[in-house]
Amino acid sequence: MKFFAALLPIATALSLCHAFVPSSIASVASKSSQLDVSSPAAAETDDDALINTTPPPTRPLSPLTFAGQMEAALIDKFGGAEPIQRVLDSWRWAEMDYAHKEFMGPRQDPPATDPKSSNCHQLAPSYVADLTCRQFWDASQFDWAKKLESSFDEIKKEFVSVTADMNSLSKKGNNIWAGALSDDAAGYGEGWKTLVLVNRGMWDPVNAKLFPKIARAVHESGIPMTECFFASMQPGSDIKLHSDFTNFVLTSHLALVIPENGNNKCRLTIGDEERQWIEGEVMAFDTSIMHSAVNESDEMRYILMFRMWHPDLTEVERDAIQFVYDCLEMPELLSEDAGTRWMAEERVKMARTFPDVGGGGGSSSDKKSGFGLEGRGRKGKKGAKKNKKKGGGGGAGSGFGA
């Protein structure tokens, strides 16, 4: 693979997944997404899914390729290879089409020891080494989670009010309740839809203005997010066992509207651990582990969903991955022309600015919550991929799951 498998936001780009994931990884991804949520990993027909892989040795990439040009830019920008060695290794593994697979049961509390009866398997084509892999994280350790929970009443009130008229919302917003359309995303099912507020750190100003109080609460919480979107799940539906392919971000949910709240009708399973969504509570978990979900109620379930940097990443590693993302979106950042680079850098800065959502919020400088650029989309991605094949400096990736 010539770029990270996890670069394109799940909320808007699952339909592009198959086009950009190499065949070797797409095959594994497809098998993973089609696993029966009711059966354990032992029911898999592909024994390869139970293998613990070992990351291969890496070496510098050819400077004649886009991947090599990116590597050189990273080393130059961040003062040498040492502070970003894990990111460089991840980039090189991606170039080698390496997909990390590991049974994580023994690392859990309580531990699982039998890989054939456990679903606690990590599948991460986008992989940074030596990151903690835990099914569920204690959300109370995060200050941003406490802030979001304290704002829950206001968040839910606005969400219910704005979504009360779905026809009006669809006319005013961008890609309202978009679904996962590709074969690789089949595990999500037709009942899973999203409404995006943030794609890779770039606020959707149209959708943010529709939910100004929510947007402001998210922004002011300080969550180190790369994505933020609402996700709906239809009654009587499930999301099949699958991985999101990326271990350097965690996923978090703020439960907004949970049918039969507290009666265990709406549940999320990460590996071997199952929890129910409870309105007003934040959950944080690792979706590089096989996971699934179910809504057994007769009503729609709604959550506010985030992708956030893994806490074990250093600040410079976050910045380095962010720089990769930015360059894949805007290869002009790698231009030898200083003027061209400056223009690209200014566009990146503008893209991370919190929008004026009204009500006195104004615009403010983003807190490095992620990355993303205006003008993203299917056409731009294909063009970038074409340029990259020519070695000219462009690239694309495919994305996070839920």
C-alpha positions as a printed Julia matrix, in Angstrom:
402×3 Matrix{Float64}:
   0.0     0.0     0.0
   1.35    3.42   -0.94
  -0.33    5.36    1.86
  -2.07    4.86    5.19
  -5.18    2.72    5.0
  -6.83    5.01    7.55
  -6.69    8.39    5.93
 -10.16    8.88    4.52
 -12.91    9.65    7.05
 -15.38    6.82    7.55
 -18.32    9.17    7.83
 -18.1    10.38    4.25
 -15.83    8.0     2.4
 -16.62    4.38    3.15
 -17.9     4.12   -0.4
 -14.32    4.77   -1.6
 -12.76    2.1     0.61
 -12.36   -0.64   -1.97
 -10.84    1.7    -4.54
  -7.86    2.64   -2.38
  -7.14   -0.39   -0.18
  -4.74   -2.85   -1.85
  -6.18   -6.2    -2.82
  -4.39   -8.1    -0.05
  -5.84   -5.87    2.65
  -9.22   -5.49    0.98
  -9.56   -9.27    1.03
  -8.94   -9.42    4.77
 -11.19   -6.41    5.35
 -14.02   -7.93    3.38
 -13.84  -11.19    5.32
 -13.71   -9.32    8.61
 -16.71   -7.14    7.84
 -18.81  -10.16    6.91
 -18.29  -12.09   10.15
 -21.5   -13.14   11.87
 -21.89  -11.02   14.99
 -23.56  -13.94   16.74
 -20.62  -16.29   16.38
 -17.14  -16.13   17.94
 -13.88  -15.85   16.09
 -13.69  -19.64   16.11
 -16.42  -19.62   13.46
 -14.12  -17.95   10.95
 -13.28  -20.07    7.96
 -10.0   -18.24    7.37
  -7.42  -19.45    9.89
  -5.16  -16.62    8.79
  -7.34  -14.26   10.84
  -5.98  -15.93   13.97
  -2.29  -15.45   13.1
  -0.11  -13.05   15.05
   1.97  -11.21   12.49
   5.37   -9.65   13.18
   6.14   -6.23   11.66
   8.94   -6.66    9.14
  12.17   -4.65    9.26
  11.97   -1.31    7.48
  14.45    0.68    5.47
  14.48    4.13    3.83
  12.23    4.47    0.8
  13.37    5.45   -2.66
  13.49    9.25   -3.07
  12.19    8.76   -6.62
   8.75    7.75   -5.31
   6.07    9.86   -3.69
   6.35    7.73   -0.55
  10.08    8.45   -0.44
   9.5    12.17   -0.97
   7.03   12.14    1.9
   9.5    10.32    4.13
  12.22   12.85    3.36
   9.86   15.73    4.09
   8.89   14.19    7.44
  12.52   13.77    8.48
  13.33   17.33    7.46
  10.29   18.88    9.1
  10.61   17.12   12.44
  14.33   17.38   13.01
  15.48   13.94   11.99
  14.17   10.4    12.08
  14.54    9.66   15.79
  11.54   11.58   17.23
   9.17   10.16   14.58
  10.67    6.71   14.04
   7.38    4.94   14.82
   5.57    7.07   12.25
   8.26    6.4     9.65
   7.99    2.67   10.32
   4.2     2.89    9.96
   4.54    4.73    6.66
   7.04    2.16    5.37
   4.85   -0.78    6.46
   1.95    0.8     4.63
   4.14    1.01    1.55
   4.9    -2.71    1.99
   1.17   -3.6     2.25
   1.76   -4.92    5.77
  -1.41   -5.53    7.81
  -0.81   -6.09   11.51
  -2.77   -8.9    13.12
  -2.48   -9.85   16.77
  -4.5   -11.69   19.4
  -4.94   -9.13   22.18
  -6.8   -11.31   24.67
  -3.88  -11.8    27.09
  -3.51   -8.01   27.44
  -7.07   -7.49   28.68
  -8.48   -7.46   32.2
  -9.55  -10.17   32.73
  -7.33  -11.83   30.12
  -8.59  -14.12   27.35
  -6.22  -16.96   26.51
  -7.92  -18.94   23.74
  -7.72  -17.16   20.36
 -10.24  -19.56   18.85
 -13.02  -18.72   21.27
 -12.22  -15.01   21.6
 -13.0   -12.06   19.35
 -10.21   -9.96   20.84
  -8.18   -9.84   17.63
  -6.56   -6.69   16.29
  -6.49   -6.06   12.54
  -4.62   -2.86   11.62
  -3.21   -2.21    8.14
  -2.55    1.29    9.49
  -0.33    0.44   12.45
   1.96    2.31   14.83
   3.97   -0.03   17.03
   3.85   -0.3    20.83
   0.52    1.43   21.44
  -1.68    0.21   24.28
  -4.47   -1.98   22.96
  -7.43   -2.05   25.33
 -11.01   -3.0    24.53
 -12.59   -0.17   26.54
 -10.78    2.79   28.05
 -11.86    4.57   31.22
 -13.42    7.71   29.76
 -13.41    9.41   33.16
  -9.65    9.89   32.83
 -10.22   12.34   29.97
 -11.1    15.92   30.88
 -12.8    16.45   27.51
 -15.17   13.57   28.26
 -16.23   15.17   31.53
 -16.88   18.45   29.72
 -19.02   16.77   27.08
 -21.03   14.9    29.68
 -21.6    18.12   31.61
 -22.99   19.69   28.41
 -25.2    16.71   27.58
 -28.57   18.28   28.36
 -27.88   21.2    26.04
 -26.4    18.9    23.38
 -29.37   16.53   23.38
 -31.91   19.35   23.43
 -30.41   20.94   20.31
 -30.0    17.61   18.54
 -33.63   16.62   19.11
 -34.86   20.06   18.08
 -32.84   20.28   14.85
 -33.54   16.7    13.75
 -37.27   16.97   14.43
 -37.77   18.15   10.84
 -35.64   15.78    8.79
 -36.86   17.15    5.45
 -35.74   20.65    6.33
 -32.46   19.35    7.7
 -31.75   17.42    4.51
 -32.3    20.54    2.41
 -30.08   22.76    4.55
 -27.21   20.42    5.39
 -24.44   18.54    3.62
 -24.7    14.77    3.09
 -27.31   14.38    5.8
 -27.53   10.8     7.08
 -25.2     9.37    4.46
 -24.76    5.62    4.5
 -21.91    3.19    3.91
 -22.25    2.13    0.3
 -19.3    -0.1    -0.57
 -19.07   -3.89   -0.39
 -16.2    -3.52    2.09
 -18.52   -1.58    4.39
 -21.27   -4.19    4.19
 -20.79   -5.03    7.86
 -22.24   -1.69    8.85
 -25.57   -2.58    7.32
 -28.11   -0.34    5.68
 -29.32    0.88    9.06
 -26.15    2.84    9.88
 -26.11    6.51    8.75
 -23.98    9.54    9.56
 -24.17   13.33    9.68
 -20.71   14.9     9.68
 -19.52   17.87   11.72
 -15.75   17.36   11.38
 -13.74   15.49    8.75
 -10.1    15.04    9.66
 -10.04   18.22   11.69
 -11.93   20.38    9.21
 -15.29   21.59   10.38
 -18.16   21.39    7.93
 -19.33   25.01    8.33
 -22.79   24.29    6.92
 -23.56   21.42    9.27
 -21.85   23.13   12.22
 -24.19   26.12   11.8
 -27.17   23.78   12.0
 -25.91   22.56   15.41
 -24.14   25.65   16.83
 -24.36   24.74   20.52
 -23.15   21.2    19.88
 -20.32   22.38   17.65
 -19.2    24.88   20.26
 -19.42   22.34   23.09
 -17.3    19.89   21.12
 -14.75   22.53   20.17
 -14.46   23.9    23.7
 -14.14   20.43   25.24
 -10.64   20.17   23.79
 -11.08   16.61   22.55
  -8.07   15.71   20.34
 -10.35   14.59   17.53
  -9.78   13.85   13.9
 -13.48   13.3    13.18
 -16.84   14.12   14.72
 -20.21   13.03   13.42
 -23.67   11.93   14.47
 -24.45    8.27   13.78
 -27.88    6.72   13.62
 -28.79    3.06   13.86
 -32.17    1.77   12.76
 -34.36   -0.37   15.02
 -33.83   -4.1    14.74
 -30.46   -3.72   13.0
 -26.9    -4.76   13.74
 -23.35   -3.97   12.68
 -21.39   -7.1    11.89
 -18.08   -8.05   13.44
 -15.32   -6.01   11.82
 -12.17   -3.95   12.41
 -11.59   -0.3    11.6
  -8.04   -1.09   10.45
  -6.28    1.69   12.41
  -4.64    1.51   15.84
  -3.34    5.07   16.22
  -6.8     6.54   16.83
  -9.4     5.57   19.42
 -13.15    5.88   18.98
 -15.53    7.56   21.39
 -19.32    7.8    21.62
 -21.5    10.24   23.5
 -24.89    8.5    23.7
 -27.62   10.95   22.66
 -30.91    9.13   22.14
 -30.99    5.52   23.33
 -34.32    3.66   23.07
 -35.33    1.92   26.31
 -32.34    3.61   27.91
 -30.75    1.33   30.51
 -32.65   -1.78   29.43
 -29.73   -3.27   27.45
 -31.45   -3.06   24.06
 -28.67   -1.08   22.36
 -25.25   -2.62   22.83
 -21.67   -2.35   21.62
 -19.18   -5.23   21.79
 -15.43   -4.63   21.55
 -13.55   -7.92   21.41
 -15.09   -9.97   24.2
 -16.5    -7.09   26.25
 -20.08   -5.89   25.78
 -21.57   -2.64   27.08
 -24.82   -0.81   26.54
 -25.11    2.8    25.53
 -26.45    5.01   28.33
 -27.7     8.49   27.48
 -25.29   11.21   28.55
 -22.34    8.89   29.05
 -19.11    8.86   27.06
 -17.47    5.59   26.05
 -13.94    5.27   24.63
 -12.63    2.12   22.97
 -10.22    0.65   20.43
 -11.85   -0.23   17.12
  -8.74   -1.81   15.67
 -10.07   -4.77   17.7
 -12.89   -6.78   16.13
 -16.19   -5.26   17.24
 -19.92   -5.23   16.56
 -23.13   -3.49   17.63
 -26.86   -4.12   17.85
 -30.09   -2.14   18.26
 -32.77   -4.55   19.43
 -35.29   -1.81   20.17
 -38.19   -0.55   18.04
 -36.76    2.97   17.7
 -33.8     4.77   16.17
 -30.58    5.05   18.18
 -28.42    8.21   17.93
 -24.89    8.89   19.16
 -22.28   11.61   18.72
 -19.14    9.84   17.53
 -15.48   10.86   17.57
 -12.15    9.62   16.28
  -9.31   10.84   18.47
  -5.56   10.46   18.68
  -4.31    7.47   20.67
  -3.07    8.77   24.06
   0.26    6.92   23.68
   1.27    8.99   20.67
   3.65   11.83   21.41
   2.76   15.33   20.31
   5.38   15.23   17.58
   4.04   11.87   16.35
   0.54   13.33   16.11
   1.91   16.27   14.18
   3.85   13.96   11.88
   0.81   11.84   11.05
  -1.19   15.01   10.58
   1.44   16.27    8.14
   1.11   13.03    6.16
  -2.65   13.5     6.02
  -2.25   17.1     4.86
   0.22   16.17    2.13
  -2.03   13.44    0.83
  -4.79   16.01    0.55
  -2.52   18.77   -0.74
   0.68   17.5    -2.33
   1.71   21.13   -2.94
   3.02   21.02    0.63
   5.91   19.0    -0.79
   6.62   21.42   -3.62
  10.16   22.66   -4.13
   8.73   26.1    -4.84
   8.54   28.19   -1.65
   5.56   30.21   -2.86
   3.56   27.14   -3.69
   4.34   25.61   -0.29
   3.33   28.83    1.47
  -0.03   28.93   -0.29
  -0.66   25.3     0.65
   0.28   25.95    4.29
  -2.13   28.89    4.44
  -4.95   26.76    3.08
  -4.24   24.16    5.74
  -4.4    26.8     8.48
  -7.7    28.14    7.17
  -9.15   24.65    6.94
  -8.59   24.08   10.67
 -10.31   27.26   11.81
 -13.45   26.8    13.88
 -16.31   28.3    11.84
 -18.57   31.17   12.84
 -21.63   29.19   13.92
 -23.51   32.25   15.16
 -24.74   33.07   18.62
 -21.58   34.9    19.58
 -19.28   31.95   18.93
 -17.27   33.67   16.24
 -14.26   32.17   14.58
 -11.24   31.08   16.5
  -8.02   29.26   15.82
  -8.36   25.51   16.04
  -6.54   23.65   18.81
  -4.75   21.26   16.47
  -7.66   18.91   16.87
  -6.96   17.14   13.61
  -6.53   17.81    9.96
  -8.42   18.22    6.72
  -8.8    20.5     3.76
 -11.51   22.11    1.73
 -12.09   20.61   -1.65
 -11.81   17.01   -0.49
 -13.86   14.46   -2.29
 -13.93   11.55   -4.66
 -12.69   13.5    -7.65
  -9.76   14.99   -5.78
  -8.81   11.63   -4.31
  -8.7     9.92   -7.66
  -6.63   12.71   -9.07
  -4.17   12.46   -6.2
  -3.85    8.75   -6.68
  -3.18    9.22  -10.37
  -0.45   11.76   -9.65
   1.11    9.42   -7.16
   1.35    6.61   -9.67
   3.31    9.01  -11.79
   5.57    9.75   -8.85
   4.55   13.38   -8.96
   3.37   13.9    -5.41
  -0.17   12.98   -4.49
  -1.9    10.22   -2.64
  -5.07    8.97   -1.02
  -6.21    6.48    1.52
  -9.25    4.69    2.77
 -10.9     4.83    5.97
 -12.02    4.42    9.48
 -14.92    2.25   10.36
 -17.35    2.35   13.19
